[in-house]
PDB file of C-alpha atoms and ligand atoms in Angstrom:
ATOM      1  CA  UNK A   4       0.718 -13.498  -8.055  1.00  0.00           C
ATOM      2  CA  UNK A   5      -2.340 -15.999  -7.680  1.00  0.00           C
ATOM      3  CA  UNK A   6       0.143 -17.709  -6.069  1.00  0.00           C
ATOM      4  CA  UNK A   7       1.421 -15.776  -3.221  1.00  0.00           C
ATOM      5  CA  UNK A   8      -1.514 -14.571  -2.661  1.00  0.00           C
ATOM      6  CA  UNK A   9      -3.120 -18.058  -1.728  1.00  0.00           C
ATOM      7  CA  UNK A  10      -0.216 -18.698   0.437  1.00  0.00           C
ATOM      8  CA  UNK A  11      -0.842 -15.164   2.170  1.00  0.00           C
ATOM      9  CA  UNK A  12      -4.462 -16.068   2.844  1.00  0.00           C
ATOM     10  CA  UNK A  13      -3.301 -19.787   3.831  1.00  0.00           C
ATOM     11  CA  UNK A  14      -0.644 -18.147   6.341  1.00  0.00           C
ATOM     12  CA  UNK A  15      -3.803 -15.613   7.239  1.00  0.00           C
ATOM     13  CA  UNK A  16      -5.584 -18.839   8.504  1.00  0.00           C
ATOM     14  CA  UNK A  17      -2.998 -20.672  10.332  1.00  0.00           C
ATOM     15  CA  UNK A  18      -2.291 -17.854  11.976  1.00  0.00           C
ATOM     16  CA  UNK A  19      -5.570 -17.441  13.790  1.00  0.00           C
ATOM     17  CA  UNK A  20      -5.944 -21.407  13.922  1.00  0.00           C
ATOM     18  CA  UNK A  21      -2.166 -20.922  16.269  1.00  0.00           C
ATOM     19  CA  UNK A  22      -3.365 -18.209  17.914  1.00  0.00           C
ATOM     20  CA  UNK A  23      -6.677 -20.133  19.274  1.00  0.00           C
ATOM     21  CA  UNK A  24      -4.629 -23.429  20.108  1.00  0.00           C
ATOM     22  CA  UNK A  25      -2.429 -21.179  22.596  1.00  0.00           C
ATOM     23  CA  UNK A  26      -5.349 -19.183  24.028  1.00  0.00           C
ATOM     24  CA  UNK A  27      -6.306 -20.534  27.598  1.00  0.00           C
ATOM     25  CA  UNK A  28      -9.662 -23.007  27.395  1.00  0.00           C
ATOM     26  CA  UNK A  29     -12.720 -22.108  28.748  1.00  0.00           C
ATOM     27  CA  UNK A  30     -14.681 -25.527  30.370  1.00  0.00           C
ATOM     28  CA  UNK A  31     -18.044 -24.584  30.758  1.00  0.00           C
ATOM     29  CA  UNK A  32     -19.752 -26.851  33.799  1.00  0.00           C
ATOM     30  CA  UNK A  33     -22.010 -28.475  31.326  1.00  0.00           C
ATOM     31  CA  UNK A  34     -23.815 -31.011  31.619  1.00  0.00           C
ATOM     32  CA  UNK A  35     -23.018 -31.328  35.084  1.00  0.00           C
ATOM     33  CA  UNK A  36     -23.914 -27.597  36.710  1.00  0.00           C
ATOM     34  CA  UNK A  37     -27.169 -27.069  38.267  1.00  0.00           C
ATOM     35  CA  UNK A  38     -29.967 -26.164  37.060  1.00  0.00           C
ATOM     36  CA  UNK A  39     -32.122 -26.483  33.730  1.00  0.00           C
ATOM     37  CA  UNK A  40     -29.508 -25.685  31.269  1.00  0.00           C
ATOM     38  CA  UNK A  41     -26.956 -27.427  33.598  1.00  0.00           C
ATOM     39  CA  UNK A  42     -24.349 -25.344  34.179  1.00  0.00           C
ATOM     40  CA  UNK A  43     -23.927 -23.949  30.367  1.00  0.00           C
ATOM     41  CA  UNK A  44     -23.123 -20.453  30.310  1.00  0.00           C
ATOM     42  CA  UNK A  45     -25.435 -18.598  27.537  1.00  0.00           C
ATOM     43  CA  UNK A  46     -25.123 -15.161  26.154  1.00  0.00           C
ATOM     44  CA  UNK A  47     -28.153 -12.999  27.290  1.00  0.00           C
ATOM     45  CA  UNK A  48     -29.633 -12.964  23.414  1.00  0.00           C
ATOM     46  CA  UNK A  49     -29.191 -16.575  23.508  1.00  0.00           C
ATOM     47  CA  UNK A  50     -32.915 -18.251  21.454  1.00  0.00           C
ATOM     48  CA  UNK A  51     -33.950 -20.828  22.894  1.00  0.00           C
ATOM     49  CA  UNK A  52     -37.167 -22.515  23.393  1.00  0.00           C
ATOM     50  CA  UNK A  53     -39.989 -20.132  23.535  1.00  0.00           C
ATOM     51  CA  UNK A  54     -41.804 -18.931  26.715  1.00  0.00           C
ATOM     52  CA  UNK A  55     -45.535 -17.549  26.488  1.00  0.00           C
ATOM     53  CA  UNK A  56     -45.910 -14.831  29.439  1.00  0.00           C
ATOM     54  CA  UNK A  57     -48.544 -13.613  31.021  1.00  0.00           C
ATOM     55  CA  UNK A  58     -49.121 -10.100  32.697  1.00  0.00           C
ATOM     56  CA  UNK A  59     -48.647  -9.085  36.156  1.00  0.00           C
ATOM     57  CA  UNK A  60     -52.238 -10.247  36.960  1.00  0.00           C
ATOM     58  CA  UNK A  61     -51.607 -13.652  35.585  1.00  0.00           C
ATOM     59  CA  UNK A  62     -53.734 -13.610  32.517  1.00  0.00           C
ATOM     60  CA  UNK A  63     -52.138 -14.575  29.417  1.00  0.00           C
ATOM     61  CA  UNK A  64     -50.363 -11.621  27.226  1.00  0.00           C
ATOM     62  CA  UNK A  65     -51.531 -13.469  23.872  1.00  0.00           C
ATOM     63  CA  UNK A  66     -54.489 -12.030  22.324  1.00  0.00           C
ATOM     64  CA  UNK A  67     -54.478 -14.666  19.536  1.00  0.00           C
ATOM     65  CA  UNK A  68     -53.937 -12.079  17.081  1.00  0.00           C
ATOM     66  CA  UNK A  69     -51.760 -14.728  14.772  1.00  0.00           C
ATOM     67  CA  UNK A  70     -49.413 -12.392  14.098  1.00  0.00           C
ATOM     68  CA  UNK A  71     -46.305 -14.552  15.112  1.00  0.00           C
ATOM     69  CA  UNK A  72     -47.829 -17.642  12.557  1.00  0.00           C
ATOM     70  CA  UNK A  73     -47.871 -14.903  10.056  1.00  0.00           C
ATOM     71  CA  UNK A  74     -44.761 -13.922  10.244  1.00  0.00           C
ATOM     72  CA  UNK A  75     -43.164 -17.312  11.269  1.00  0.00           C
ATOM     73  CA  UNK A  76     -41.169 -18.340   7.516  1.00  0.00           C
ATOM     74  CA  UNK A  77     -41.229 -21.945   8.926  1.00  0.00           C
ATOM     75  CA  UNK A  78     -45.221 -21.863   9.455  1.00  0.00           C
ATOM     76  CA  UNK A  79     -44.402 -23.825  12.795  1.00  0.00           C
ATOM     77  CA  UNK A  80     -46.931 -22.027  15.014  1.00  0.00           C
ATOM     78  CA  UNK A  81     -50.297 -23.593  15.192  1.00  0.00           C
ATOM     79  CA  UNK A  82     -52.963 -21.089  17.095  1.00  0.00           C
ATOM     80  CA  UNK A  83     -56.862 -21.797  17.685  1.00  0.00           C
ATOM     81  CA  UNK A  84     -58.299 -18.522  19.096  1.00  0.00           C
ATOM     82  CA  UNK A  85     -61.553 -18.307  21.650  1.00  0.00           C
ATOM     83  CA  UNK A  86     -63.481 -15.505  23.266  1.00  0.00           C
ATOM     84  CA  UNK A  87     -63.156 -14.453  26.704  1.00  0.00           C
ATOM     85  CA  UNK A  88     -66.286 -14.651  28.637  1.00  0.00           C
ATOM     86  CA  UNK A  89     -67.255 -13.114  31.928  1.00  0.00           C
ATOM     87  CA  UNK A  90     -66.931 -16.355  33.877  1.00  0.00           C
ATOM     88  CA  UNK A  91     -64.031 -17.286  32.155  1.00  0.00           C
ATOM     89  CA  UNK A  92     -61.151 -14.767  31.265  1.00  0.00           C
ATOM     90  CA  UNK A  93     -58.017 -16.033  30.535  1.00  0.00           C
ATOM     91  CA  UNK A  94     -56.487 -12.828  28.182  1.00  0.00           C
ATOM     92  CA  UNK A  95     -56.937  -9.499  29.202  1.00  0.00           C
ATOM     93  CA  UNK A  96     -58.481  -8.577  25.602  1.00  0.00           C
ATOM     94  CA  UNK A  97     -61.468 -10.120  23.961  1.00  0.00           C
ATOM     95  CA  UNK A  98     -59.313 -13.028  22.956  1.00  0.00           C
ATOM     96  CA  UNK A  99     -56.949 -15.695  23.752  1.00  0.00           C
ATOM     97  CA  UNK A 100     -55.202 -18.605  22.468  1.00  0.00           C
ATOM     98  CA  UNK A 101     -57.362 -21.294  22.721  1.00  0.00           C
ATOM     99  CA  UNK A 102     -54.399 -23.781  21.063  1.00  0.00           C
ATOM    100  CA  UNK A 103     -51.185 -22.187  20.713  1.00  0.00           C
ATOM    101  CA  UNK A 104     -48.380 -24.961  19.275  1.00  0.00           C
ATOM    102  CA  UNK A 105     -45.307 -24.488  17.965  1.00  0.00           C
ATOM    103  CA  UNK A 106     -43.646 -27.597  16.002  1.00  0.00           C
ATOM    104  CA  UNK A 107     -39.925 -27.350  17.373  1.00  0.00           C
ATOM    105  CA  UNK A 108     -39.447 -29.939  14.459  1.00  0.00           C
ATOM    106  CA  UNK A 109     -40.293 -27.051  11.738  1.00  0.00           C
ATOM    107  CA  UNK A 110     -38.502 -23.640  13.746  1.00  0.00           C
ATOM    108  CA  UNK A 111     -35.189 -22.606  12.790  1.00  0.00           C
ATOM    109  CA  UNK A 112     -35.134 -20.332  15.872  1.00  0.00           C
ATOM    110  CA  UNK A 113     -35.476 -17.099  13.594  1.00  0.00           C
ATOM    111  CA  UNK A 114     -36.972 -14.570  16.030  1.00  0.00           C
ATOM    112  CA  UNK A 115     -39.135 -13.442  13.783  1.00  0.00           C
ATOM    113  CA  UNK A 116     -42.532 -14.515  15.258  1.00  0.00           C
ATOM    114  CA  UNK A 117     -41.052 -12.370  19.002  1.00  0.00           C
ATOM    115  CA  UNK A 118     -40.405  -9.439  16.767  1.00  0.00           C
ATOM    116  CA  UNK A 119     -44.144  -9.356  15.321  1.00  0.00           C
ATOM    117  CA  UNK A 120     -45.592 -10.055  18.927  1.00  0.00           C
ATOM    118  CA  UNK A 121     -47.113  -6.645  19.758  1.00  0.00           C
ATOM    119  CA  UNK A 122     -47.870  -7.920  22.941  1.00  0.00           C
ATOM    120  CA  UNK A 123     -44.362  -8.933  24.191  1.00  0.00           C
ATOM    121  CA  UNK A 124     -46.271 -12.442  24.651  1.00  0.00           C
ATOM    122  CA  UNK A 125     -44.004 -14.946  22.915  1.00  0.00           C
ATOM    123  CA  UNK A 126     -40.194 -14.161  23.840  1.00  0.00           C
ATOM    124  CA  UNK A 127     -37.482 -16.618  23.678  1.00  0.00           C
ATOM    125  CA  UNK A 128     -36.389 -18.766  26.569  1.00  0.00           C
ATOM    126  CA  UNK A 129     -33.044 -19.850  27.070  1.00  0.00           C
ATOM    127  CA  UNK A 130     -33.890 -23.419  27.432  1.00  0.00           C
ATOM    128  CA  UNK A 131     -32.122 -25.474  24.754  1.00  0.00           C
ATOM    129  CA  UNK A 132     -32.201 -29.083  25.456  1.00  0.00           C
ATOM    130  CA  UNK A 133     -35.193 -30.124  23.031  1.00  0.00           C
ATOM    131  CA  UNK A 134     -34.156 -33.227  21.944  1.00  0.00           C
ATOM    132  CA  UNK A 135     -36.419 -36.404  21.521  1.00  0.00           C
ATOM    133  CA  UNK A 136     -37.041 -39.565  20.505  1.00  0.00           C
ATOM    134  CA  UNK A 137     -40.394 -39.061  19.163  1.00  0.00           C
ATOM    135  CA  UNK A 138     -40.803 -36.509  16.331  1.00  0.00           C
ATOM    136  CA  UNK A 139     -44.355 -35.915  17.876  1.00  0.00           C
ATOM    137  CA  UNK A 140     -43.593 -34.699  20.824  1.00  0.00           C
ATOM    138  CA  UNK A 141     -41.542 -32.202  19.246  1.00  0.00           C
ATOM    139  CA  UNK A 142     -44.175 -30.213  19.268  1.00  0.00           C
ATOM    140  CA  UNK A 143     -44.599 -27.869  22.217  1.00  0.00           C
ATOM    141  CA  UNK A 144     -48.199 -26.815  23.603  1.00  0.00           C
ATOM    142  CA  UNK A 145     -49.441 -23.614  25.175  1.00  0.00           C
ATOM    143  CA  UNK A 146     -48.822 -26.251  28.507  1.00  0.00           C
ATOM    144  CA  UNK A 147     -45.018 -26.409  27.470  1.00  0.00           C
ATOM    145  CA  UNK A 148     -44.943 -23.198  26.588  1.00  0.00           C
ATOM    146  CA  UNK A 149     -46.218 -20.866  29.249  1.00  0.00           C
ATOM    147  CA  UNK A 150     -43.842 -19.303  31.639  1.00  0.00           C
ATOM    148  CA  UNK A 151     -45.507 -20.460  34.850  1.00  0.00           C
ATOM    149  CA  UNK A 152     -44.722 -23.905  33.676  1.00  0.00           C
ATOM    150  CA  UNK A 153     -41.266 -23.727  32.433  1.00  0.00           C
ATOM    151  CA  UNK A 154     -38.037 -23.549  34.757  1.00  0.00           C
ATOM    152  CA  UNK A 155     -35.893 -21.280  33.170  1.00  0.00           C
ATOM    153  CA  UNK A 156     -31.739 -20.628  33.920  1.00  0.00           C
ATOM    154  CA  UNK A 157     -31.566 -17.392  36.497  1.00  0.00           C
ATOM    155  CA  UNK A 158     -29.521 -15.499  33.482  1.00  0.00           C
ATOM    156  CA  UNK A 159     -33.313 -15.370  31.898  1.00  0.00           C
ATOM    157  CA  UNK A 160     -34.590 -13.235  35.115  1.00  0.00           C
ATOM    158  CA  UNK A 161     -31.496 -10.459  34.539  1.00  0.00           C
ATOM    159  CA  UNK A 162     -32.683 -10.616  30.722  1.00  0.00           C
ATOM    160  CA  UNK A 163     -36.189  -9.334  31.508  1.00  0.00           C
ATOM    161  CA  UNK A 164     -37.502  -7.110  34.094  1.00  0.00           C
ATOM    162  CA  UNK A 165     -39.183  -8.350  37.201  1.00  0.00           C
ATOM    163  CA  UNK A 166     -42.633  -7.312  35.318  1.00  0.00           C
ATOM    164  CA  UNK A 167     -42.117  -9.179  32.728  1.00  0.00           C
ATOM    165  CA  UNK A 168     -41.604 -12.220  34.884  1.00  0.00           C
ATOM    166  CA  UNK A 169     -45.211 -13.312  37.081  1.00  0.00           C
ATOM    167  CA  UNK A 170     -44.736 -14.597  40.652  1.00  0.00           C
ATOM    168  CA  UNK A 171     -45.216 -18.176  39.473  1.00  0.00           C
ATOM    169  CA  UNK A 172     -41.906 -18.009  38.006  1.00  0.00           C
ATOM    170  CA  UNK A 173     -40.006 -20.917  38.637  1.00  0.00           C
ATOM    171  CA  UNK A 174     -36.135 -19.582  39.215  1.00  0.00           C
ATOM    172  CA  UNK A 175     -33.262 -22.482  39.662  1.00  0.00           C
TER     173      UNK A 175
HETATM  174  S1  SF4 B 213     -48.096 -14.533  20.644  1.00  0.00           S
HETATM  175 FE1  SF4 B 213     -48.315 -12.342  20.163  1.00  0.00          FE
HETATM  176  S2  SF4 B 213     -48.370 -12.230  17.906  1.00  0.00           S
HETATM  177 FE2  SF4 B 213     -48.774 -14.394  18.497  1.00  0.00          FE
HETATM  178  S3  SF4 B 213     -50.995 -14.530  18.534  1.00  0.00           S
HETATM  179 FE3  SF4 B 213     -50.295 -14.078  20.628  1.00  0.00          FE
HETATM  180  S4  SF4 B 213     -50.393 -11.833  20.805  1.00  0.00           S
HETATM  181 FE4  SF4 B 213     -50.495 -12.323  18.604  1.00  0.00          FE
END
């Protein structure tokens, strides 16, 4: 019996691996589409690199309530909060993320620290081409990170709503 049923489950297996060899291929235009992910064609859910937004008056959505590092199981994210001052208000609460890294050479892409946001600040991008040649720079700053300074595929703008998205955005 152990028998036939191994060559049951082996005749299982084939049989998808035939079926998939006589399905048509898909060629995705990659690398040679336009645009920052280049003509790859990503599911909406797709995780990619993470964007920090900001609200529809500009100011940053983080509140540098380290939530996200808590909850982060990789301990990637890095954050140094400051106050907001009068002169100088960069959050639209008392605080903001002064430093906000996140070592892309520690994150397993989880989704965990965009779940504990309360703030729908950190969200994932769908920008996927992190590869270096220097383990250092593997690690993304709140410069990398920020939405007004990231190009993102136009798939992201259908993903979230025009609110979600400042003016700044950069759409190719
Ligand atoms: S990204 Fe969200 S969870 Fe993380 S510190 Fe900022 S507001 Fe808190």
């Amino acid at each position: 019996m152990p028998v036939v049923r191994g060559a049951v489950a082996i005749a299982k297996g084939m049989g998808v691996t035939f079926r998939e060899m006589l399905s048509p291929t898909k060629v995705e235009n990659y690398p040679d589409g336009p645009g920052p992910t280049r003509g790859a064609v990503l599911e909406e859910r797709y995780r990619g690199a993470h964007v920090l937004q900001r609200d529809e008056n500009g100011l940053e959505k983080c509140v540098a309530c380290f939530l996200c590092a808590a909850a982060c199981p990789a301990n990637c994210i890095y954050i140094e909060a400051a106050e907001n001052t009068e002169e100088q208000r960069i959050s639209s609460s008392e605080r903001y993320a002064k430093v906000y890294n996140i070592d892309y050479n520690r994150c397993i892409f989880w989704g965990f620290s965009v779940e504990a946001c309360p703030k729908d600040a950190i969200t994932h991008g769908y920008n996927f081409e992190l590869s270096v040649y220097n383990r250092g720079d593997l690690v993304k700053r709140k410069d990398d990170l920020l939405i007004t300074k990231q190009v993102q595929s136009k798939k992201y703008r259908v993903a979230f709503s025009d609110e979600d998205v400042d003016s700044e955005y950069k759409e190719v």
